[in-house]
Amino acid sequence: MKRTLLPAAIVLPLLLAGCSGMNTTEQRVLSGGAIGVGAGAVTAVATGGCTACGAVVGGVVGAGAGYLYDQWKKNDK
């Protein structure tokens, strides 16, 4: 447990700092993809399927949904 805590404490702030210069499209696509990965993995576990496959499919669908949402918000002015 202690061996994984230190690398996570170092890597997490670096990942968060890397997102600070993104435009709104990039932020929405990334957010949608991240939410999709989580939802896909949870759904795969709940249905007894392949967790990695569910995460990949969820990530792709989520990123696509994030992009479509961004385009909709840009045209909604």
mmCIF file of N, CA, C and O in Angstrom:
data_model
loop_
_atom_site.group_PDB
_atom_site.id
_atom_site.type_symbol
_atom_site.label_atom_id
_atom_site.label_comp_id
_atom_site.label_asym_id
_atom_site.label_seq_id
_atom_site.Cartn_x
_atom_site.Cartn_y
_atom_site.Cartn_z
ATOM 1 N N MET A 1 0.825 -1.198 0.000
ATOM 2 C CA MET A 1 0.000 0.000 0.000
ATOM 3 C C MET A 1 0.863 1.253 0.000
ATOM 4 O O MET A 1 0.600 2.172 -0.744
ATOM 5 N N LYS A 2 1.900 1.272 0.839
ATOM 6 C CA LYS A 2 2.748 2.454 0.925
ATOM 7 C C LYS A 2 3.571 2.648 -0.346
ATOM 8 O O LYS A 2 3.906 3.766 -0.695
ATOM 9 N N ARG A 3 3.878 1.575 -1.048
ATOM 10 C CA ARG A 3 4.674 1.676 -2.266
ATOM 11 C C ARG A 3 3.900 2.342 -3.396
ATOM 12 O O ARG A 3 4.483 2.962 -4.265
ATOM 13 N N THR A 4 2.608 2.209 -3.413
ATOM 14 C CA THR A 4 1.819 2.825 -4.484
ATOM 15 C C THR A 4 1.368 4.236 -4.125
ATOM 16 O O THR A 4 1.014 5.012 -5.000
ATOM 17 N N LEU A 5 1.393 4.575 -2.862
ATOM 18 C CA LEU A 5 0.923 5.892 -2.447
ATOM 19 C C LEU A 5 1.882 7.004 -2.882
ATOM 20 O O LEU A 5 1.433 8.039 -3.358
ATOM 21 N N LEU A 6 3.162 6.784 -2.758
ATOM 22 C CA LEU A 6 4.136 7.816 -3.135
ATOM 23 C C LEU A 6 4.115 8.122 -4.632
ATOM 24 O O LEU A 6 4.028 9.291 -5.004
ATOM 25 N N PRO A 7 4.161 7.126 -5.525
ATOM 26 C CA PRO A 7 4.081 7.461 -6.952
ATOM 27 C C PRO A 7 2.762 8.147 -7.318
ATOM 28 O O PRO A 7 2.749 9.060 -8.145
ATOM 29 N N ALA A 8 1.684 7.742 -6.709
ATOM 30 C CA ALA A 8 0.394 8.383 -6.989
ATOM 31 C C ALA A 8 0.408 9.837 -6.527
ATOM 32 O O ALA A 8 -0.130 10.712 -7.206
ATOM 33 N N ALA A 9 1.040 10.108 -5.406
ATOM 34 C CA ALA A 9 1.124 11.470 -4.890
ATOM 35 C C ALA A 9 2.001 12.350 -5.780
ATOM 36 O O ALA A 9 1.815 13.565 -5.833
ATOM 37 N N ILE A 10 2.923 11.761 -6.488
ATOM 38 C CA ILE A 10 3.784 12.521 -7.396
ATOM 39 C C ILE A 10 3.114 12.699 -8.760
ATOM 40 O O ILE A 10 3.145 13.784 -9.342
ATOM 41 N N VAL A 11 2.495 11.662 -9.277
ATOM 42 C CA VAL A 11 1.945 11.684 -10.630
ATOM 43 C C VAL A 11 0.649 12.489 -10.712
ATOM 44 O O VAL A 11 0.434 13.215 -11.679
ATOM 45 N N LEU A 12 -0.215 12.396 -9.731
ATOM 46 C CA LEU A 12 -1.512 13.060 -9.791
ATOM 47 C C LEU A 12 -1.410 14.574 -9.972
ATOM 48 O O LEU A 12 -2.071 15.127 -10.855
ATOM 49 N N PRO A 13 -0.598 15.290 -9.217
ATOM 50 C CA PRO A 13 -0.484 16.736 -9.456
ATOM 51 C C PRO A 13 0.074 17.076 -10.841
ATOM 52 O O PRO A 13 -0.334 18.062 -11.448
ATOM 53 N N LEU A 14 0.976 16.245 -11.356
ATOM 54 C CA LEU A 14 1.515 16.482 -12.692
ATOM 55 C C LEU A 14 0.438 16.311 -13.763
ATOM 56 O O LEU A 14 0.375 17.074 -14.718
ATOM 57 N N LEU A 15 -0.420 15.326 -13.585
ATOM 58 C CA LEU A 15 -1.510 15.128 -14.539
ATOM 59 C C LEU A 15 -2.488 16.292 -14.509
ATOM 60 O O LEU A 15 -2.964 16.751 -15.537
ATOM 61 N N LEU A 16 -2.803 16.759 -13.325
ATOM 62 C CA LEU A 16 -3.738 17.871 -13.202
ATOM 63 C C LEU A 16 -3.153 19.168 -13.749
ATOM 64 O O LEU A 16 -3.859 19.970 -14.358
ATOM 65 N N ALA A 17 -1.865 19.381 -13.558
ATOM 66 C CA ALA A 17 -1.219 20.592 -14.062
ATOM 67 C C ALA A 17 -1.148 20.580 -15.589
ATOM 68 O O ALA A 17 -1.185 21.625 -16.226
ATOM 69 N N GLY A 18 -1.087 19.414 -16.184
ATOM 70 C CA GLY A 18 -1.023 19.311 -17.636
ATOM 71 C C GLY A 18 -2.308 19.717 -18.325
ATOM 72 O O GLY A 18 -2.331 19.978 -19.516
ATOM 73 N N CYS A 19 -3.406 19.793 -17.602
ATOM 74 C CA CYS A 19 -4.704 20.145 -18.188
ATOM 75 C C CYS A 19 -4.995 21.636 -18.129
ATOM 76 O O CYS A 19 -6.035 22.076 -18.614
ATOM 77 N N SER A 20 -4.122 22.418 -17.563
ATOM 78 C CA SER A 20 -4.431 23.829 -17.328
ATOM 79 C C SER A 20 -4.434 24.668 -18.603
ATOM 80 O O SER A 20 -5.120 25.668 -18.670
ATOM 81 N N GLY A 21 -3.723 24.284 -19.631
ATOM 82 C CA GLY A 21 -3.652 25.085 -20.841
ATOM 83 C C GLY A 21 -4.591 24.625 -21.944
ATOM 84 O O GLY A 21 -4.428 25.016 -23.093
ATOM 85 N N MET A 22 -5.574 23.816 -21.617
ATOM 86 C CA MET A 22 -6.476 23.280 -22.635
ATOM 87 C C MET A 22 -7.588 24.264 -22.978
ATOM 88 O O MET A 22 -8.042 25.009 -22.116
ATOM 89 N N ASN A 23 -8.038 24.213 -24.235
ATOM 90 C CA ASN A 23 -9.200 25.010 -24.598
ATOM 91 C C ASN A 23 -10.472 24.246 -24.204
ATOM 92 O O ASN A 23 -10.395 23.108 -23.730
ATOM 93 N N THR A 24 -11.629 24.839 -24.412
ATOM 94 C CA THR A 24 -12.871 24.215 -23.942
ATOM 95 C C THR A 24 -13.169 22.909 -24.667
ATOM 96 O O THR A 24 -13.674 21.964 -24.049
ATOM 97 N N THR A 25 -12.852 22.820 -25.942
ATOM 98 C CA THR A 25 -13.101 21.577 -26.672
ATOM 99 C C THR A 25 -12.271 20.440 -26.084
ATOM 100 O O THR A 25 -12.789 19.347 -25.832
ATOM 101 N N GLU A 26 -10.996 20.694 -25.856
ATOM 102 C CA GLU A 26 -10.120 19.668 -25.283
ATOM 103 C C GLU A 26 -10.575 19.263 -23.892
ATOM 104 O O GLU A 26 -10.566 18.071 -23.550
ATOM 105 N N GLN A 27 -10.992 20.217 -23.088
ATOM 106 C CA GLN A 27 -11.456 19.910 -21.743
ATOM 107 C C GLN A 27 -12.714 19.049 -21.768
ATOM 108 O O GLN A 27 -12.835 18.095 -21.008
ATOM 109 N N ARG A 28 -13.641 19.386 -22.649
ATOM 110 C CA ARG A 28 -14.892 18.626 -22.708
ATOM 111 C C ARG A 28 -14.687 17.223 -23.264
ATOM 112 O O ARG A 28 -15.317 16.270 -22.800
ATOM 113 N N VAL A 29 -13.811 17.083 -24.258
ATOM 114 C CA VAL A 29 -13.525 15.756 -24.800
ATOM 115 C C VAL A 29 -12.829 14.899 -23.743
ATOM 116 O O VAL A 29 -13.169 13.722 -23.552
ATOM 117 N N LEU A 30 -11.867 15.472 -23.038
ATOM 118 C CA LEU A 30 -11.169 14.738 -21.990
ATOM 119 C C LEU A 30 -12.109 14.354 -20.849
ATOM 120 O O LEU A 30 -12.084 13.217 -20.378
ATOM 121 N N SER A 31 -12.947 15.281 -20.433
ATOM 122 C CA SER A 31 -13.897 14.984 -19.365
ATOM 123 C C SER A 31 -14.871 13.893 -19.779
ATOM 124 O O SER A 31 -15.150 12.971 -19.015
ATOM 125 N N GLY A 32 -15.391 13.998 -20.991
ATOM 126 C CA GLY A 32 -16.311 12.976 -21.482
ATOM 127 C C GLY A 32 -15.650 11.617 -21.573
ATOM 128 O O GLY A 32 -16.235 10.599 -21.207
ATOM 129 N N GLY A 33 -14.416 11.592 -22.044
ATOM 130 C CA GLY A 33 -13.684 10.332 -22.127
ATOM 131 C C GLY A 33 -13.425 9.722 -20.763
ATOM 132 O O GLY A 33 -13.572 8.513 -20.567
ATOM 133 N N ALA A 34 -13.053 10.546 -19.802
ATOM 134 C CA ALA A 34 -12.784 10.040 -18.454
ATOM 135 C C ALA A 34 -14.055 9.494 -17.810
ATOM 136 O O ALA A 34 -14.039 8.428 -17.179
ATOM 137 N N ILE A 35 -15.148 10.214 -17.964
ATOM 138 C CA ILE A 35 -16.417 9.736 -17.418
ATOM 139 C C ILE A 35 -16.831 8.445 -18.125
ATOM 140 O O ILE A 35 -17.317 7.498 -17.495
ATOM 141 N N GLY A 36 -16.623 8.396 -19.436
ATOM 142 C CA GLY A 36 -16.959 7.195 -20.195
ATOM 143 C C GLY A 36 -16.142 5.985 -19.790
ATOM 144 O O GLY A 36 -16.658 4.869 -19.713
ATOM 145 N N VAL A 37 -14.860 6.175 -19.528
ATOM 146 C CA VAL A 37 -14.009 5.068 -19.077
ATOM 147 C C VAL A 37 -14.539 4.496 -17.773
ATOM 148 O O VAL A 37 -14.674 3.282 -17.613
ATOM 149 N N GLY A 38 -14.854 5.372 -16.838
ATOM 150 C CA GLY A 38 -15.385 4.905 -15.554
ATOM 151 C C GLY A 38 -16.715 4.201 -15.706
ATOM 152 O O GLY A 38 -16.931 3.115 -15.144
ATOM 153 N N ALA A 39 -17.612 4.796 -16.468
ATOM 154 C CA ALA A 39 -18.933 4.197 -16.656
ATOM 155 C C ALA A 39 -18.836 2.867 -17.402
ATOM 156 O O ALA A 39 -19.528 1.900 -17.056
ATOM 157 N N GLY A 40 -17.976 2.800 -18.407
ATOM 158 C CA GLY A 40 -17.807 1.555 -19.157
ATOM 159 C C GLY A 40 -17.226 0.438 -18.309
ATOM 160 O O GLY A 40 -17.666 -0.707 -18.387
ATOM 161 N N ALA A 41 -16.246 0.770 -17.482
ATOM 162 C CA ALA A 41 -15.648 -0.243 -16.616
ATOM 163 C C ALA A 41 -16.643 -0.748 -15.576
ATOM 164 O O ALA A 41 -16.750 -1.954 -15.327
ATOM 165 N N VAL A 42 -17.394 0.165 -14.977
ATOM 166 C CA VAL A 42 -18.383 -0.232 -13.970
ATOM 167 C C VAL A 42 -19.476 -1.089 -14.605
ATOM 168 O O VAL A 42 -19.897 -2.101 -14.040
ATOM 169 N N THR A 43 -19.926 -0.700 -15.784
ATOM 170 C CA THR A 43 -20.950 -1.477 -16.479
ATOM 171 C C THR A 43 -20.444 -2.871 -16.829
ATOM 172 O O THR A 43 -21.172 -3.855 -16.681
ATOM 173 N N ALA A 44 -19.196 -2.962 -17.284
ATOM 174 C CA ALA A 44 -18.633 -4.269 -17.624
ATOM 175 C C ALA A 44 -18.515 -5.163 -16.398
ATOM 176 O O ALA A 44 -18.805 -6.358 -16.467
ATOM 177 N N VAL A 45 -18.120 -4.596 -15.272
ATOM 178 C CA VAL A 45 -18.019 -5.387 -14.044
ATOM 179 C C VAL A 45 -19.404 -5.852 -13.607
ATOM 180 O O VAL A 45 -19.597 -7.003 -13.209
ATOM 181 N N ALA A 46 -20.385 -4.970 -13.707
ATOM 182 C CA ALA A 46 -21.741 -5.308 -13.273
ATOM 183 C C ALA A 46 -22.379 -6.386 -14.145
ATOM 184 O O ALA A 46 -23.170 -7.193 -13.656
ATOM 185 N N THR A 47 -22.028 -6.403 -15.424
ATOM 186 C CA THR A 47 -22.621 -7.387 -16.330
ATOM 187 C C THR A 47 -21.753 -8.625 -16.511
ATOM 188 O O THR A 47 -22.155 -9.558 -17.202
ATOM 189 N N GLY A 48 -20.577 -8.633 -15.908
ATOM 190 C CA GLY A 48 -19.694 -9.793 -16.006
ATOM 191 C C GLY A 48 -18.884 -9.830 -17.287
ATOM 192 O O GLY A 48 -18.375 -10.868 -17.672
ATOM 193 N N GLY A 49 -18.739 -8.707 -17.946
ATOM 194 C CA GLY A 49 -17.987 -8.656 -19.199
ATOM 195 C C GLY A 49 -16.529 -8.307 -18.987
ATOM 196 O O GLY A 49 -16.027 -8.260 -17.859
ATOM 197 N N CYS A 50 -15.857 -8.039 -20.080
ATOM 198 C CA CYS A 50 -14.446 -7.671 -20.075
ATOM 199 C C CYS A 50 -14.310 -6.210 -19.610
ATOM 200 O O CYS A 50 -14.801 -5.292 -20.276
ATOM 201 N N THR A 51 -13.666 -6.009 -18.476
ATOM 202 C CA THR A 51 -13.550 -4.676 -17.896
ATOM 203 C C THR A 51 -12.766 -3.730 -18.804
ATOM 204 O O THR A 51 -13.166 -2.586 -19.012
ATOM 205 N N ALA A 52 -11.678 -4.197 -19.357
ATOM 206 C CA ALA A 52 -10.869 -3.349 -20.238
ATOM 207 C C ALA A 52 -11.638 -2.982 -21.501
ATOM 208 O O ALA A 52 -11.584 -1.837 -21.967
ATOM 209 N N CYS A 53 -12.386 -3.936 -22.039
ATOM 210 C CA CYS A 53 -13.184 -3.654 -23.249
ATOM 211 C C CYS A 53 -14.256 -2.614 -22.943
ATOM 212 O O CYS A 53 -14.481 -1.692 -23.733
ATOM 213 N N GLY A 54 -14.914 -2.758 -21.817
ATOM 214 C CA GLY A 54 -15.935 -1.791 -21.418
ATOM 215 C C GLY A 54 -15.347 -0.408 -21.221
ATOM 216 O O GLY A 54 -15.956 0.593 -21.590
ATOM 217 N N ALA A 55 -14.154 -0.349 -20.641
ATOM 218 C CA ALA A 55 -13.499 0.938 -20.415
ATOM 219 C C ALA A 55 -13.122 1.605 -21.735
ATOM 220 O O ALA A 55 -13.301 2.813 -21.908
ATOM 221 N N VAL A 56 -12.615 0.819 -22.681
ATOM 222 C CA VAL A 56 -12.229 1.377 -23.978
ATOM 223 C C VAL A 56 -13.459 1.887 -24.732
ATOM 224 O O VAL A 56 -13.463 3.017 -25.246
ATOM 225 N N VAL A 57 -14.496 1.078 -24.791
ATOM 226 C CA VAL A 57 -15.713 1.489 -25.494
ATOM 227 C C VAL A 57 -16.328 2.707 -24.808
ATOM 228 O O VAL A 57 -16.730 3.678 -25.457
ATOM 229 N N GLY A 58 -16.388 2.686 -23.486
ATOM 230 C CA GLY A 58 -16.929 3.826 -22.748
ATOM 231 C C GLY A 58 -16.119 5.085 -22.966
ATOM 232 O O GLY A 58 -16.670 6.180 -23.098
ATOM 233 N N GLY A 59 -14.804 4.965 -23.023
ATOM 234 C CA GLY A 59 -13.945 6.119 -23.253
ATOM 235 C C GLY A 59 -14.152 6.728 -24.628
ATOM 236 O O GLY A 59 -14.224 7.949 -24.776
ATOM 237 N N VAL A 60 -14.286 5.879 -25.636
ATOM 238 C CA VAL A 60 -14.500 6.377 -26.999
ATOM 239 C C VAL A 60 -15.862 7.061 -27.103
ATOM 240 O O VAL A 60 -15.981 8.163 -27.655
ATOM 241 N N VAL A 61 -16.885 6.417 -26.561
ATOM 242 C CA VAL A 61 -18.231 7.005 -26.609
ATOM 243 C C VAL A 61 -18.277 8.304 -25.802
ATOM 244 O O VAL A 61 -18.854 9.301 -26.235
ATOM 245 N N GLY A 62 -17.642 8.306 -24.633
ATOM 246 C CA GLY A 62 -17.624 9.509 -23.805
ATOM 247 C C GLY A 62 -16.881 10.660 -24.454
ATOM 248 O O GLY A 62 -17.322 11.808 -24.391
ATOM 249 N N ALA A 63 -15.751 10.375 -25.086
ATOM 250 C CA ALA A 63 -14.998 11.429 -25.774
ATOM 251 C C ALA A 63 -15.813 11.991 -26.940
ATOM 252 O O ALA A 63 -15.851 13.208 -27.156
ATOM 253 N N GLY A 64 -16.478 11.109 -27.664
ATOM 254 C CA GLY A 64 -17.338 11.569 -28.749
ATOM 255 C C GLY A 64 -18.486 12.420 -28.241
ATOM 256 O O GLY A 64 -18.828 13.453 -28.824
ATOM 257 N N ALA A 65 -19.075 12.005 -27.132
ATOM 258 C CA ALA A 65 -20.167 12.784 -26.549
ATOM 259 C C ALA A 65 -19.669 14.136 -26.054
ATOM 260 O O ALA A 65 -20.359 15.152 -26.204
ATOM 261 N N GLY A 66 -18.471 14.172 -25.493
ATOM 262 C CA GLY A 66 -17.889 15.439 -25.056
ATOM 263 C C GLY A 66 -17.651 16.386 -26.217
ATOM 264 O O GLY A 66 -17.903 17.586 -26.113
ATOM 265 N N TYR A 67 -17.208 15.839 -27.344
ATOM 266 C CA TYR A 67 -16.992 16.667 -28.537
ATOM 267 C C TYR A 67 -18.324 17.199 -29.072
ATOM 268 O O TYR A 67 -18.438 18.375 -29.412
ATOM 269 N N LEU A 68 -19.321 16.333 -29.146
ATOM 270 C CA LEU A 68 -20.632 16.767 -29.636
ATOM 271 C C LEU A 68 -21.247 17.814 -28.722
ATOM 272 O O LEU A 68 -21.852 18.789 -29.185
ATOM 273 N N TYR A 69 -21.078 17.642 -27.423
ATOM 274 C CA TYR A 69 -21.589 18.634 -26.467
ATOM 275 C C TYR A 69 -20.888 19.972 -26.674
ATOM 276 O O TYR A 69 -21.530 21.021 -26.638
ATOM 277 N N ASP A 70 -19.589 19.933 -26.898
ATOM 278 C CA ASP A 70 -18.843 21.170 -27.136
ATOM 279 C C ASP A 70 -19.345 21.880 -28.395
ATOM 280 O O ASP A 70 -19.540 23.094 -28.386
ATOM 281 N N GLN A 71 -19.561 21.132 -29.450
ATOM 282 C CA GLN A 71 -20.050 21.742 -30.693
ATOM 283 C C GLN A 71 -21.443 22.319 -30.499
ATOM 284 O O GLN A 71 -21.767 23.390 -31.021
ATOM 285 N N TRP A 72 -22.278 21.642 -29.748
ATOM 286 C CA TRP A 72 -23.622 22.133 -29.466
ATOM 287 C C TRP A 72 -23.577 23.429 -28.657
ATOM 288 O O TRP A 72 -24.306 24.366 -28.950
ATOM 289 N N LYS A 73 -22.691 23.480 -27.650
ATOM 290 C CA LYS A 73 -22.564 24.701 -26.834
ATOM 291 C C LYS A 73 -22.029 25.861 -27.658
ATOM 292 O O LYS A 73 -22.422 27.002 -27.432
ATOM 293 N N LYS A 74 -21.141 25.611 -28.596
ATOM 294 C CA LYS A 74 -20.597 26.676 -29.431
ATOM 295 C C LYS A 74 -21.655 27.225 -30.386
ATOM 296 O O LYS A 74 -21.641 28.404 -30.705
ATOM 297 N N ASN A 75 -22.547 26.376 -30.856
ATOM 298 C CA ASN A 75 -23.597 26.810 -31.783
ATOM 299 C C ASN A 75 -24.835 27.329 -31.081
ATOM 300 O O ASN A 75 -25.753 27.814 -31.721
ATOM 301 N N ASP A 76 -24.870 27.255 -29.763
ATOM 302 C CA ASP A 76 -26.045 27.626 -28.974
ATOM 303 C C ASP A 76 -26.013 29.095 -28.552
ATOM 304 O O ASP A 76 -26.728 29.513 -27.668
ATOM 305 N N LYS A 77 -25.184 29.893 -29.178
ATOM 306 C CA LYS A 77 -25.030 31.290 -28.777
ATOM 307 C C LYS A 77 -26.076 32.174 -29.341
ATOM 308 O O LYS A 77 -26.742 32.095 -30.227
#
